[in-house]
């Protein structure tokens, strides 16, 4: 069976980058670190669980197993690196080494932990892994789709509508699959430091649907999943990734899909102070217009801001974001000025100068600036702002003799001793402003835009599709499978791409119930493509490749689905 007879189209393009030796493996399960009530730590010394179902508890080190009846209170604490496990006060084990795994039939609650005002319930498994200092991590191990259903309604209001929620689901799926080495025992955390995950009780029907209807779908750039950053409100212009995350690092590669994007096609980037002031002092029309943080004003009386800066400059000096470093060994006084020295394309402040009578400091990076300029202990909404200040002039009364020898008083102004009474920052946006704006996505959805339109607006040059899957020879006849959701009414074409730089001799695969076994001899292109739209069903579709033959034992191919343009365009 030849490729051309099955509608394959040879992509006669030379790949700019060679296919990697192996494709990044898609996560089907994920490990989520669970924090305490205040999200201040992921290390615990004790915890309590309960479940309406029976719980199986296993000490993995010793393979000891305990069954706990429904609604019993399970208490676990660690001392000297050893776990003690109790059920309704009865000791089940006092020398468990761990990890400890708790398996409910359906769900398990972490007692005394609330999310969105309700008890926190989790599906999947709970694992307790000891860390240093007589602490342990609480890890929720579950399948990726269920995890996303606990993320999407907590990262975006469900009132934004299905298409916006689908865009959020894709971005969250990308984020969950990002390469990371930040955490030792888990893949992601459950707070705003990663993605907000509140477990089962936070799930909503419409956001569940958004996750289901994007199953297996990722935002891709050159066939690889992107780092799909997002924030609440960009303010009308998103910011370039490099400006926010790698400023002054010329050797750091840029991310072409995370460049600045203007909501208004006629809007230009903000290159002057006047342009910044004009843009953020007006509510010009943009996709973010409905955000409560689209435009904002923050003001401080000077003594208030001085007190704030005496603390925050110390904190951000420790983070390496203040020059020269300020250790707080003296009090900064006489705040004179705040100047923006460097801005990004959206007008975002990337470097500022803060001038006191007794010291001048530079603060670098968007996050450092927002953390320095706190109000009511909350960091600044975004780095998109301009600065105003009100000044009073110091006055003295000086006696002056008039013609009738009657003394009157005249105000004498000391021009060098003006005092700043108030600082006012006017700006727009909420968050780092890189990638997708969530309020913008909501507005676009209300305008009738589909989730792929939303994603392609904020992430430049992307396509949508599945992650790459590598097919190898194996003697166990293990198959290589990918699943993805397709809506036939979308009118989009779907291409199966086969990346074959090693030129295998033959392939065997199925698209749903349709079998294919093309001979590969004669195909010299490294990338081949087949329009598979007519073989797809409405809903979840499955592509399964058989392992390569023994003849191709030392070779491999990679396959991937790309959801393309509207049919007929």
Coordinates of C-alpha atoms in Angstrom, one line a residue:
X1 CA 0.0 0.0 0.0
X2 CA 1.6 3.2 -1.1
X3 CA 1.4 6.5 0.7
X4 CA 0.1 8.4 -2.3
X5 CA -2.8 5.9 -2.7
X6 CA -3.9 6.8 0.8
X7 CA -3.8 10.5 0.2
X8 CA -0.4 11.3 1.6
X9 CA 1.1 14.6 0.6
X10 CA 4.9 14.8 0.7
X11 CA 6.1 17.9 2.4
X12 CA 9.1 18.7 0.2
X13 CA 10.6 21.0 2.8
X14 CA 14.0 20.8 4.3
X15 CA 13.7 20.8 8.1
X16 CA 15.5 23.7 9.7
X17 CA 16.2 21.6 12.8
X18 CA 16.8 17.8 12.8
X19 CA 14.3 15.7 14.6
X20 CA 15.5 15.0 18.1
X21 CA 16.7 11.5 19.0
X22 CA 13.5 11.0 20.9
X23 CA 10.2 13.0 21.3
X24 CA 9.3 14.7 24.5
X25 CA 7.1 12.2 26.3
X26 CA 3.5 13.5 26.9
X27 CA 2.4 13.2 30.5
X28 CA -0.7 11.1 31.0
X29 CA -0.4 11.4 34.8
X30 CA 0.9 14.2 36.9
X31 CA 2.2 14.7 40.4
X32 CA 0.9 17.8 42.2
X33 CA 2.5 19.2 45.3
X34 CA -0.3 20.3 47.8
X35 CA 0.4 23.3 50.0
X36 CA -1.0 24.3 53.3
X37 CA -4.0 26.5 53.8
X38 CA -2.1 29.7 53.3
X39 CA 0.0 28.4 50.3
X40 CA 3.1 29.3 52.3
X41 CA 4.8 25.9 52.4
X42 CA 4.8 22.5 50.7
X43 CA 6.4 20.8 53.7
X44 CA 4.2 19.3 56.4
X45 CA 4.8 17.7 59.7
X46 CA 1.4 16.2 60.1
X47 CA -1.9 15.8 58.1
X48 CA -5.3 14.3 58.5
X49 CA -7.4 12.5 55.9
X50 CA -10.9 11.2 55.5
X51 CA -13.0 9.6 52.8
X52 CA -16.6 8.5 52.2
X53 CA -15.0 5.3 50.8
X54 CA -12.6 2.7 52.1
X55 CA -8.9 3.8 51.9
X56 CA -6.0 1.5 51.3
X57 CA -2.8 2.8 52.9
X58 CA 0.6 1.3 51.9
X59 CA 4.0 1.9 53.3
X60 CA 6.0 1.4 50.1
X61 CA 9.3 0.8 51.9
X62 CA 8.1 -2.2 53.8
X63 CA 5.0 -3.1 51.7
X64 CA 2.8 -2.9 54.8
X65 CA -0.8 -2.4 54.0
X66 CA -3.7 -1.1 56.0
X67 CA -7.4 -0.7 55.2
X68 CA -9.4 2.1 56.7
X69 CA -13.2 2.1 56.7
X70 CA -15.2 4.9 55.3
X71 CA -15.4 8.2 57.2
X72 CA -12.6 7.2 59.6
X73 CA -10.2 9.9 60.5
X74 CA -6.6 9.1 59.4
X75 CA -3.9 11.0 61.1
X76 CA -0.3 10.9 60.0
X77 CA 2.8 12.6 61.4
X78 CA 6.5 12.3 61.0
X79 CA 9.2 12.2 63.8
X80 CA 12.8 11.4 63.2
X81 CA 12.1 10.5 59.6
X82 CA 9.5 7.9 60.6
X83 CA 5.8 8.1 59.9
X84 CA 3.2 7.2 62.5
X85 CA -0.3 6.3 61.1
X86 CA -3.5 6.3 63.2
X87 CA -7.1 5.7 62.3
X88 CA -9.7 7.1 64.7
X89 CA -6.9 7.2 67.3
X90 CA -5.9 3.6 66.8
X91 CA -2.2 3.1 65.9
X92 CA -1.8 1.3 62.5
X93 CA 1.9 1.8 62.3
X94 CA 4.5 3.7 64.3
X95 CA 7.6 2.9 62.2
X96 CA 6.5 3.4 58.6
X97 CA 9.5 4.5 56.5
X98 CA 7.5 5.8 53.5
X99 CA 6.7 6.9 51.0
X100 CA 3.1 6.4 52.2
X101 CA 0.5 5.9 49.5
X102 CA -3.3 6.4 50.2
X103 CA -5.7 5.0 47.6
X104 CA -9.4 5.9 47.9
X105 CA -12.0 4.4 45.7
X106 CA -13.2 7.8 44.4
X107 CA -12.0 10.7 46.5
X108 CA -10.2 11.7 49.7
X109 CA -10.3 14.9 51.8
X110 CA -7.4 16.6 53.4
X111 CA -9.1 17.5 56.7
X112 CA -8.8 21.2 57.8
X113 CA -7.7 22.2 54.3
X114 CA -10.2 24.3 52.4
X115 CA -10.2 25.6 48.9
X116 CA -12.6 28.2 47.7
X117 CA -14.4 27.9 51.1
X118 CA -15.1 24.2 50.8
X119 CA -13.3 21.1 52.0
X120 CA -10.5 20.1 49.7
X121 CA -11.2 16.7 48.0
X122 CA -8.9 15.0 45.6
X123 CA -9.2 12.1 43.2
X124 CA -6.4 9.7 42.3
X125 CA -3.7 8.8 44.9
X126 CA -2.1 10.7 47.7
X127 CA 1.6 10.1 48.4
X128 CA 3.6 11.3 51.4
X129 CA 7.3 11.7 50.7
X130 CA 9.7 12.6 53.5
X131 CA 11.9 15.6 53.0
X132 CA 14.6 17.2 55.3
X133 CA 13.9 18.6 58.8
X134 CA 11.3 16.0 59.7
X135 CA 8.8 17.2 57.1
X136 CA 7.1 15.6 54.1
X137 CA 5.5 16.6 50.8
X138 CA 1.8 15.8 50.1
X139 CA 1.5 14.8 46.5
X140 CA -1.7 14.2 44.5
X141 CA -1.0 11.7 41.7
X142 CA -3.7 11.7 39.1
X143 CA -4.4 11.6 35.4
X144 CA -3.7 14.8 33.4
X145 CA -7.3 15.4 32.2
X146 CA -8.7 15.2 35.8
X147 CA -5.9 17.5 37.0
X148 CA -6.8 20.1 34.3
X149 CA -10.5 20.0 35.4
X150 CA -9.2 21.1 38.8
X151 CA -7.2 23.9 37.3
X152 CA -9.2 25.6 34.5
X153 CA -12.1 27.0 36.6
X154 CA -9.6 28.3 39.2
X155 CA -7.4 30.0 36.6
X156 CA -10.3 31.6 34.6
X157 CA -13.8 32.6 35.5
X158 CA -16.3 30.1 34.0
X159 CA -18.4 33.1 33.0
X160 CA -15.9 33.8 30.2
X161 CA -17.5 31.0 28.2
X162 CA -16.6 27.7 26.6
X163 CA -14.2 28.9 23.9
X164 CA -12.1 31.0 26.4
X165 CA -12.1 28.1 28.8
X166 CA -10.9 25.8 25.9
X167 CA -8.0 28.2 25.2
X168 CA -7.2 28.1 28.9
X169 CA -7.3 24.3 29.0
X170 CA -4.8 24.1 26.1
X171 CA -2.5 26.6 27.8
X172 CA -2.7 24.7 31.1
X173 CA -2.0 21.4 29.4
X174 CA 1.1 22.9 27.8
X175 CA 2.2 24.3 31.1
X176 CA 1.7 20.9 32.8
X177 CA 4.0 19.3 30.2
X178 CA 6.7 21.8 30.3
X179 CA 10.2 20.5 31.1
X180 CA 11.0 21.4 34.7
X181 CA 13.5 20.8 37.5
X182 CA 12.2 23.1 40.1
X183 CA 10.7 20.4 42.3
X184 CA 12.2 17.2 43.4
X185 CA 9.2 15.1 44.4
X186 CA 6.4 16.5 42.1
X187 CA 5.8 18.1 38.7
X188 CA 3.8 21.1 39.6
X189 CA 2.6 23.0 42.7
X190 CA -1.0 23.9 43.4
X191 CA -0.7 27.6 43.8
X192 CA -0.2 30.7 41.6
X193 CA 3.5 29.9 41.6
X194 CA 2.5 27.2 39.1
X195 CA -1.1 26.8 38.2
X196 CA -4.0 27.1 40.7
X197 CA -5.3 23.6 41.4
X198 CA -8.1 23.1 44.0
X199 CA -9.0 19.5 43.4
X200 CA -12.5 17.9 42.8
X201 CA -14.8 20.4 44.7
X202 CA -13.9 23.2 42.4
X203 CA -14.8 21.5 39.1
X204 CA -17.6 23.0 36.9
X205 CA -19.5 21.4 34.1
X206 CA -18.6 24.0 31.5
X207 CA -14.8 23.9 32.3
X208 CA -14.9 20.1 32.4
X209 CA -16.3 20.3 28.9
X210 CA -13.5 22.6 27.8
X211 CA -10.9 20.1 29.0
X212 CA -12.7 17.2 27.4
X213 CA -13.1 19.0 24.0
X214 CA -9.4 19.8 23.9
X215 CA -8.1 16.4 24.9
X216 CA -4.7 15.7 23.6
X217 CA -4.4 19.2 21.9
X218 CA -1.4 21.4 22.5
X219 CA -0.1 24.8 21.2
X220 CA 2.9 24.0 19.1
X221 CA 5.8 26.0 17.6
X222 CA 7.9 24.1 15.0
X223 CA 6.1 20.9 16.2
X224 CA 7.2 21.3 19.8
X225 CA 4.8 22.3 22.7
X226 CA 5.3 26.0 23.6
X227 CA 5.8 27.5 27.1
X228 CA 2.2 28.8 27.2
X229 CA 2.5 31.6 29.7
X230 CA -0.6 33.6 30.6
X231 CA -1.7 36.3 33.0
X232 CA -4.9 38.0 34.0
X233 CA -4.7 41.3 32.0
X234 CA -2.1 42.4 29.5
X235 CA -3.5 45.9 29.3
X236 CA -3.9 46.1 25.5
X237 CA -0.4 45.1 24.5
X238 CA 1.3 41.9 25.6
X239 CA 5.0 41.9 26.4
X240 CA 8.0 40.1 24.8
X241 CA 9.1 37.1 26.9
X242 CA 12.7 38.1 26.8
X243 CA 12.1 41.6 28.2
X244 CA 10.4 40.2 31.3
X245 CA 12.3 36.9 31.9
X246 CA 15.7 37.4 30.3
X247 CA 16.5 41.1 30.2
X248 CA 20.2 42.1 29.6
X249 CA 20.9 38.5 28.6
X250 CA 21.8 38.7 24.9
X251 CA 23.0 35.1 24.7
X252 CA 19.6 33.8 25.9
X253 CA 17.5 32.6 22.9
X254 CA 14.2 34.4 22.4
X255 CA 10.9 32.7 22.2
X256 CA 9.4 33.7 18.8
X257 CA 5.8 32.7 19.9
X258 CA 6.0 34.9 23.0
X259 CA 6.5 38.3 21.4
X260 CA 4.6 41.5 22.0
X261 CA 1.1 41.6 20.4
X262 CA -1.2 44.6 20.1
X263 CA -5.0 44.0 20.4
X264 CA -5.5 46.9 18.0
X265 CA -3.8 46.2 14.7
X266 CA -3.2 50.0 14.3
X267 CA -1.6 50.3 17.6
X268 CA 2.2 50.7 17.7
X269 CA 4.5 49.7 20.5
X270 CA 5.1 52.3 23.2
X271 CA 8.6 53.8 22.6
X272 CA 8.4 57.1 24.4
X273 CA 7.3 58.4 27.8
X274 CA 4.6 60.4 26.1
X275 CA 3.2 57.3 24.3
X276 CA 3.2 55.4 27.6
X277 CA 1.3 58.3 29.3
X278 CA -1.2 58.7 26.5
X279 CA -1.9 54.9 26.3
X280 CA -2.3 54.2 30.0
X281 CA -4.2 57.3 30.9
X282 CA -7.0 56.4 28.4
X283 CA -9.3 53.4 28.1
X284 CA -8.6 52.8 24.5
X285 CA -10.5 49.8 23.0
X286 CA -8.8 46.4 23.4
X287 CA -9.7 42.9 24.3
X288 CA -8.9 43.6 27.9
X289 CA -11.4 46.5 28.2
X290 CA -13.7 44.5 30.6
X291 CA -11.0 43.7 33.1
X292 CA -11.3 45.6 36.5
X293 CA -7.5 46.1 36.2
X294 CA -7.5 47.3 32.7
X295 CA -6.5 50.8 34.0
X296 CA -5.7 51.7 37.6
X297 CA -4.2 54.3 39.8
X298 CA -2.1 53.7 42.9
X299 CA -0.9 56.5 45.2
X300 CA 1.2 56.9 48.3
X301 CA 1.8 59.7 50.7
X302 CA 5.6 60.1 50.7
X303 CA 6.2 58.9 54.3
X304 CA 4.1 55.8 53.6
X305 CA 6.1 55.0 50.5
X306 CA 9.4 55.6 52.2
X307 CA 8.4 53.1 54.9
X308 CA 7.5 50.5 52.2
X309 CA 10.8 51.0 50.3
X310 CA 12.9 50.7 53.5
X311 CA 11.6 47.1 53.7
X312 CA 11.2 46.1 50.1
X313 CA 14.5 47.3 48.9
X314 CA 16.1 45.0 51.5
X315 CA 14.0 42.1 50.3
X316 CA 14.8 42.6 46.6
X317 CA 18.5 43.3 47.3
X318 CA 18.6 39.7 48.7
X319 CA 17.1 38.6 45.4
X320 CA 19.8 40.3 43.5
X321 CA 17.5 42.8 41.8
X322 CA 18.7 46.1 43.5
X323 CA 22.0 48.0 42.7
X324 CA 23.7 48.9 44.9
X325 CA 22.4 46.4 47.5
X326 CA 20.6 47.9 50.5
X327 CA 20.9 45.9 53.7
X328 CA 18.8 48.2 55.8
X329 CA 21.6 49.2 58.2
X330 CA 20.4 52.8 57.9
X331 CA 17.1 54.5 57.2
X332 CA 16.4 55.9 53.7
X333 CA 14.9 59.4 53.9
X334 CA 13.8 62.2 51.7
X335 CA 12.3 60.3 48.8
X336 CA 12.7 62.6 45.8
X337 CA 12.0 60.7 42.7
X338 CA 11.1 57.5 40.9
X339 CA 12.3 57.3 37.3
X340 CA 11.7 54.6 34.7
X341 CA 15.0 54.0 33.0
X342 CA 14.1 51.2 30.6
X343 CA 10.8 50.0 29.2
X344 CA 9.5 47.1 27.1
X345 CA 7.3 47.1 24.0
X346 CA 4.1 47.5 26.1
X347 CA 5.7 50.4 28.0
X348 CA 6.4 47.9 30.9
X349 CA 9.0 49.2 33.3
X350 CA 12.0 47.0 33.2
X351 CA 14.4 49.1 35.2
X352 CA 13.7 52.0 37.6
X353 CA 15.7 54.4 39.6
X354 CA 14.6 55.4 43.1
X355 CA 16.2 58.6 44.5
X356 CA 16.4 59.5 48.2
X357 CA 18.3 62.3 49.9
X358 CA 20.8 59.7 51.2
X359 CA 20.9 57.1 48.5
X360 CA 20.0 56.2 44.9
X361 CA 19.1 52.7 43.8
X362 CA 18.3 50.9 40.6
X363 CA 15.7 48.1 40.6
X364 CA 15.8 45.6 37.8
X365 CA 13.2 43.3 36.2
X366 CA 9.5 43.6 36.0
X367 CA 8.9 41.4 39.0
X368 CA 11.4 43.1 41.2
X369 CA 9.9 46.5 40.4
X370 CA 6.4 45.2 41.3
X371 CA 7.6 43.7 44.5
X372 CA 9.4 46.9 45.5
X373 CA 6.4 49.2 44.9
X374 CA 4.0 47.6 47.3
X375 CA 0.7 49.1 48.5
X376 CA -1.1 47.6 51.5
X377 CA 1.4 44.7 51.4
X378 CA 0.4 43.8 47.9
X379 CA 2.8 44.1 45.0
X380 CA 2.0 46.4 42.1
X381 CA -0.6 45.1 39.6
X382 CA 1.8 45.3 36.7
X383 CA 4.9 47.1 35.4
X384 CA 2.9 49.1 32.9
X385 CA 2.8 52.6 34.5
X386 CA 4.0 56.1 34.5
X387 CA 4.9 58.2 37.6
X388 CA 3.5 61.6 38.8
X389 CA 4.4 63.4 42.0
X390 CA 3.0 66.4 43.8
X391 CA 5.4 68.8 45.4
X392 CA 5.1 71.5 48.0
X393 CA 7.7 74.3 48.3
X394 CA 9.2 75.0 51.7
X395 CA 8.3 78.5 52.8
X396 CA 9.6 80.9 55.4
X397 CA 8.2 84.1 56.7
X398 CA 10.6 87.0 56.4
X399 CA 10.0 90.5 57.9
X400 CA 10.1 93.4 55.5
X401 CA 9.9 97.1 56.5
X402 CA 7.3 99.1 54.6
X403 CA 7.2 102.9 54.3
X404 CA 5.1 103.4 57.4
X405 CA 7.4 101.4 59.6
X406 CA 4.7 98.8 59.9
X407 CA 6.0 95.2 59.6
X408 CA 4.4 92.8 57.2
X409 CA 5.4 89.3 56.1
X410 CA 6.4 88.0 52.7
X411 CA 6.8 84.3 51.7
X412 CA 10.4 83.4 50.8
X413 CA 10.8 80.2 48.7
X414 CA 13.9 78.0 49.0
X415 CA 14.0 76.6 45.4
X416 CA 16.3 73.6 46.3
X417 CA 14.2 72.3 49.2
X418 CA 10.9 71.3 47.4
X419 CA 9.3 68.4 49.2
X420 CA 7.4 65.6 47.4
X421 CA 4.2 65.0 49.2
X422 CA 2.7 62.3 47.1
X423 CA 3.6 59.7 44.4
X424 CA 1.0 58.6 42.0
X425 CA 1.4 55.7 39.6
X426 CA -1.1 55.4 36.7
X427 CA -1.0 52.2 34.7
X428 CA -2.8 49.2 33.2
X429 CA -2.9 45.4 33.3
X430 CA -2.5 42.7 36.0
X431 CA 0.3 40.2 35.9
X432 CA 3.5 39.8 33.9
X433 CA 1.6 40.4 30.6
X434 CA 3.5 37.7 28.6
X435 CA 1.4 35.4 26.4
X436 CA -2.3 35.0 26.7
X437 CA -4.4 37.6 28.5
X438 CA -7.2 35.8 30.3
X439 CA -9.6 38.7 30.3
X440 CA -8.7 39.3 26.6
X441 CA -9.5 35.6 25.9
X442 CA -12.9 36.1 27.6
X443 CA -13.7 39.1 25.5
X444 CA -12.7 37.4 22.3
X445 CA -14.9 34.5 23.1
X446 CA -17.8 36.8 23.7
X447 CA -17.1 38.3 20.3
X448 CA -17.6 34.8 18.7
X449 CA -13.9 33.9 18.4
X450 CA -13.0 30.2 18.7
X451 CA -10.4 28.9 21.0
X452 CA -7.8 28.4 18.3
X453 CA -8.3 32.0 17.2
X454 CA -7.6 33.2 20.7
X455 CA -4.5 31.1 21.1
X456 CA -3.1 32.2 17.7
X457 CA -3.7 35.8 18.6
X458 CA -1.6 35.7 21.7
X459 CA 1.0 33.1 20.7
X460 CA 2.6 34.1 17.4
X461 CA 3.2 31.6 14.7
X462 CA 1.8 28.5 16.5
X463 CA -0.2 25.6 15.2
X464 CA -2.4 23.2 17.2
X465 CA -2.0 19.5 17.4
X466 CA -0.8 16.6 19.5
X467 CA 2.6 16.1 21.0
X468 CA 5.1 14.0 19.0
X469 CA 5.2 10.3 19.7
X470 CA 8.2 8.2 18.9
X471 CA 7.7 4.7 17.4
X472 CA 10.4 2.1 18.0
X473 CA 11.0 -1.6 17.6
X474 CA 10.1 -3.6 20.7
X475 CA 9.8 -7.4 21.1
X476 CA 6.7 -7.1 23.3
X477 CA 4.4 -5.7 20.6
X478 CA 3.7 -2.6 22.7
X479 CA 1.7 -0.1 20.7
X480 CA 2.2 3.7 20.5
X481 CA -1.0 5.6 20.9
X482 CA -2.2 9.2 20.8
X483 CA -5.7 10.5 21.4
X484 CA -7.2 13.8 20.6
X485 CA -10.6 15.5 20.4
X486 CA -12.0 16.6 17.0
X487 CA -15.2 18.5 16.3
X488 CA -16.4 17.7 12.8
X489 CA -18.5 20.8 12.6
X490 CA -15.3 22.9 13.0
X491 CA -14.5 22.5 9.4
X492 CA -10.8 22.1 10.1
X493 CA -8.5 19.7 8.2
X494 CA -6.3 17.3 10.2
X495 CA -2.9 16.1 9.0
X496 CA -1.1 13.1 10.3
X497 CA 2.6 14.0 10.1
X498 CA 5.3 11.2 10.0
X499 CA 8.8 12.3 10.6
X500 CA 11.1 9.7 9.1
X501 CA 14.7 10.8 8.8
X502 CA 16.0 7.3 9.4
X503 CA 13.9 5.9 6.5
X504 CA 12.2 2.9 8.0
X505 CA 11.0 0.2 5.6
X506 CA 7.4 0.0 6.6
X507 CA 4.7 1.2 9.0
X508 CA 1.6 -0.2 10.4
X509 CA -1.0 2.0 12.1
X510 CA -4.7 2.5 12.7
X511 CA -6.8 5.7 12.6
X512 CA -9.8 4.7 14.7
X513 CA -11.0 1.5 12.9
X514 CA -9.1 2.2 9.7
X515 CA -5.9 0.2 9.1
X516 CA -2.9 1.3 7.1
X517 CA 0.4 -0.5 6.3
X518 CA 2.3 1.5 3.7
X519 CA 5.7 0.5 2.3
X520 CA 8.1 3.3 2.9
X521 CA 10.6 2.5 0.2
X522 CA 11.0 5.3 -2.3
X523 CA 10.1 8.1 0.1
X524 CA 13.0 10.4 0.5
X525 CA 11.4 13.3 2.3
X526 CA 12.0 13.5 6.0
X527 CA 8.5 14.6 6.8
X528 CA 5.4 13.1 5.2
X529 CA 1.8 14.2 5.7
X530 CA -1.6 12.5 5.2
X531 CA -5.0 14.3 5.4
X532 CA -6.9 12.1 7.8
X533 CA -10.0 14.3 8.2
X534 CA -12.3 11.8 6.6
X535 CA -11.3 9.1 9.0
X536 CA -12.1 11.0 12.1
X537 CA -15.2 10.9 14.3
X538 CA -16.9 13.6 16.3
X539 CA -15.3 13.4 19.7
X540 CA -12.1 11.5 20.8
X541 CA -10.1 10.0 18.0
X542 CA -7.3 7.4 18.4
X543 CA -4.2 6.8 16.3
X544 CA -2.2 3.6 17.1
X545 CA 1.1 2.7 15.6
X546 CA 2.4 -0.8 15.9
X547 CA 6.1 -1.2 16.8
X548 CA 8.6 -1.2 14.0
X549 CA 9.6 -4.5 12.4
X550 CA 12.8 -6.3 13.5
X551 CA 14.2 -5.2 10.2
X552 CA 14.1 -1.6 11.5
X553 CA 15.3 -2.5 15.0
X554 CA 17.8 0.4 15.2
X555 CA 15.5 3.0 13.7
X556 CA 12.6 5.1 14.8
X557 CA 9.9 7.4 13.4
X558 CA 7.9 10.1 15.0
X559 CA 4.2 10.8 14.4
X560 CA 2.1 13.8 15.3
X561 CA -1.3 15.2 14.4
X562 CA -1.6 18.8 13.3
X563 CA -5.0 20.5 13.2
X564 CA -4.8 22.8 10.2
X565 CA -6.7 25.5 8.4
X566 CA -10.4 25.5 7.6
X567 CA -11.2 23.1 4.8
X568 CA -11.4 24.9 1.5
X569 CA -9.0 27.8 2.6

